[in-house]
GROMACS .gro file of C-alpha atoms in nm:
model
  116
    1UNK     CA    1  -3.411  12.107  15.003
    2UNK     CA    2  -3.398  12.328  15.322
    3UNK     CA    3  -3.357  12.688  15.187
    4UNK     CA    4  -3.372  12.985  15.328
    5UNK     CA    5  -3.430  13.335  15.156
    6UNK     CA    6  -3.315  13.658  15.291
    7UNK     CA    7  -3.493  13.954  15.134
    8UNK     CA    8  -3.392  14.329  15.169
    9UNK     CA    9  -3.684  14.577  15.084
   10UNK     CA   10  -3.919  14.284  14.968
   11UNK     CA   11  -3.664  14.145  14.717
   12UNK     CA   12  -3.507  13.845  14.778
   13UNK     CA   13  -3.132  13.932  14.843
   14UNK     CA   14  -2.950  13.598  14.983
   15UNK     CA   15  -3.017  13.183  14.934
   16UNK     CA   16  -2.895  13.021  15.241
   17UNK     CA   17  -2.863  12.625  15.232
   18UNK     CA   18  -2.704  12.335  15.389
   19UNK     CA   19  -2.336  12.288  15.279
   20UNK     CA   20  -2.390  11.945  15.173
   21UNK     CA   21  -2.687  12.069  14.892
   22UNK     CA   22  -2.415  12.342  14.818
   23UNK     CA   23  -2.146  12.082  14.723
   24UNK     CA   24  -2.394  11.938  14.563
   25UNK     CA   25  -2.507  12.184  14.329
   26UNK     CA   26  -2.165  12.288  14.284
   27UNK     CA   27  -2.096  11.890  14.158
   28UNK     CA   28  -2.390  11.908  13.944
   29UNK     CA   29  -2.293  12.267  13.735
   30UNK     CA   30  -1.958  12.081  13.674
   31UNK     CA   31  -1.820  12.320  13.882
   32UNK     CA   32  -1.448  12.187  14.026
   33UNK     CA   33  -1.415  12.311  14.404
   34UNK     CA   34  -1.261  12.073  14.671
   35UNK     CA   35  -1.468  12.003  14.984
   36UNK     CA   36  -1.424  12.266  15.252
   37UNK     CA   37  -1.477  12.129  15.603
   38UNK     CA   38  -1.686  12.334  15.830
   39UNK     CA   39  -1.379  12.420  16.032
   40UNK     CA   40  -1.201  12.520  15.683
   41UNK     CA   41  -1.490  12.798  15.682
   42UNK     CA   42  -1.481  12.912  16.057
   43UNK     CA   43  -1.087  12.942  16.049
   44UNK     CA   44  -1.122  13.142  15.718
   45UNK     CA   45  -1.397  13.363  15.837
   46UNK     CA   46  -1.236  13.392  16.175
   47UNK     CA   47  -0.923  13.563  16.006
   48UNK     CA   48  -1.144  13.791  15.732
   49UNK     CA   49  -1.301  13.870  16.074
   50UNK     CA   50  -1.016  13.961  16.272
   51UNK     CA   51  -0.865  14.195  15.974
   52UNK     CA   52  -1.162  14.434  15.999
   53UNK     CA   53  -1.010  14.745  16.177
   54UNK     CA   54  -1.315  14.891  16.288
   55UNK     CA   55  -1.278  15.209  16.503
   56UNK     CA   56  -1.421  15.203  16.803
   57UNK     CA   57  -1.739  15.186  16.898
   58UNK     CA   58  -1.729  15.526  17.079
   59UNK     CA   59  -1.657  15.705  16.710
   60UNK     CA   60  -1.951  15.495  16.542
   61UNK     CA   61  -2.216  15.778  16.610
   62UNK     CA   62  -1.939  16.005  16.449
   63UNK     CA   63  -1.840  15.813  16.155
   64UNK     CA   64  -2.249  15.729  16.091
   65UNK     CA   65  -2.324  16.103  16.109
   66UNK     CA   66  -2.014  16.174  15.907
   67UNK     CA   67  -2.176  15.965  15.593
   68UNK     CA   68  -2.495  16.140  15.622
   69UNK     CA   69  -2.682  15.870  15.711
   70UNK     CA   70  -2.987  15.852  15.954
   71UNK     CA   71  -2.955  15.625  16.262
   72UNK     CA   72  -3.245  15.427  16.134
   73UNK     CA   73  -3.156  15.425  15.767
   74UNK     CA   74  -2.788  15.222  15.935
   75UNK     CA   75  -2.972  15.038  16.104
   76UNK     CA   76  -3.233  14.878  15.876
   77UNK     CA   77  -2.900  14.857  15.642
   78UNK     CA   78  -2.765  14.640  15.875
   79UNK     CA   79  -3.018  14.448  15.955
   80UNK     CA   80  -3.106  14.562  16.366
   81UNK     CA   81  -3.339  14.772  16.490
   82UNK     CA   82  -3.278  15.142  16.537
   83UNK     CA   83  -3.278  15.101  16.951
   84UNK     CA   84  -2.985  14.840  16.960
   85UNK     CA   85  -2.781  15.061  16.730
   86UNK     CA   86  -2.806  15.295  16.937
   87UNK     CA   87  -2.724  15.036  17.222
   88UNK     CA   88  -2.404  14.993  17.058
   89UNK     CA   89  -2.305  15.343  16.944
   90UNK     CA   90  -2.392  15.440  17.327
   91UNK     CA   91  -2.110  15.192  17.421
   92UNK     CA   92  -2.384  14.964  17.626
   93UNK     CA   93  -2.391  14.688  17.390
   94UNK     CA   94  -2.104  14.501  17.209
   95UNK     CA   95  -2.201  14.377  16.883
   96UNK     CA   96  -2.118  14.054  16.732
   97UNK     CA   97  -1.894  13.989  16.450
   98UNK     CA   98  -2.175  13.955  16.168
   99UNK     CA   99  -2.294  14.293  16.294
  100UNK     CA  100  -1.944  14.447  16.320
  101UNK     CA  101  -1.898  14.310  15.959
  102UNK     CA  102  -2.209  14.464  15.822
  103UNK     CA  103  -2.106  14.772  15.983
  104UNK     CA  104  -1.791  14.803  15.864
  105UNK     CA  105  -1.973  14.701  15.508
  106UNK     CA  106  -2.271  14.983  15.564
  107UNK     CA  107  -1.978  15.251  15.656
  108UNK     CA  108  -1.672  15.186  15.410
  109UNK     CA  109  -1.451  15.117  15.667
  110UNK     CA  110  -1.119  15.002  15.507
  111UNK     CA  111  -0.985  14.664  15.595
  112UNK     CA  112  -1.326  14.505  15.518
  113UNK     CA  113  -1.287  14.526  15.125
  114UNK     CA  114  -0.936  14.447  15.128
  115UNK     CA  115  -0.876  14.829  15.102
  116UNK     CA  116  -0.573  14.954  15.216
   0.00000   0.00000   0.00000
C-alpha cells in the first residue's frame, strides 16, 4: 500500500494514501460512503477554500504578533520555514491555498472553522 506519514514534533500526525486504498478500507470497516470522484473533492475543497476570509497579507505580521506567537513558532506550525513567512508577511510572496488554510488554522481566523 503506498502510504505516506506526516509527523509533527516526531509523532506521526497524518496517513496520506491513494483514494482507491481509502475506498477500500472504507468498504472493508463496513463503512457506507458513496464514491467521490476526484473532481467531487477539488470542487468541494475549492469552495471550503474560497470561504476562508483571510485578512490580508499586509496585517499577517499584525495579527501573528497579536497572538503572541514567534515568527518561527508560526512558521514551524504551519509547516514553512521561518524566511518564507516572512516572504509572505513582507508582501513578496503569495502563498498558496494549503498555506493560506493552515494559516488561517494556526491564527483562528473565522471563516475557516465555520465560525461566524
Amino acid at each position: 500500500m503506498d502510504l505516506q506519514v506526516i509527523s509533527r514534533d516526531g509523532e506521526p500526525e497524518y496517513a496520506v494514501l491513494p483514494w482507491a486504498h481509502y475506498q477500500a478500507l472504507l468498504q472493508a470497516a463496513g463503512v457506507a460512503r458513496p464514491q467521490e470522484t476526484a473532481s467531487t473533492f477539488q470542487s468541494a475543497e475549492s469552495t471550503a477554500s474560497a470561504s476562508v476570509d483571510f485578512p490580508s497579507f499586509d496585517q499577517l505580521g499584525s495579527l501573528r504578533q497579536a497572538k503572541g506567537l514567534e515568527l518561527a513558532q508560526l512558521a514551524r506550525s504551519v509547516g514553512i520555514s521561518p524566511s518564507y513567512l516572512e516572504l509572505i508577511e513582507n508582501g513578496t510572496r503569495q502563498p498558496d491555498a494549503a498555506i493560506r488554510r493552515s494559516l488561517a488554522w494556526e491564527l483562528g481566523v473565522p471563516g475557516w472553522r465555520g465560525e461566524p
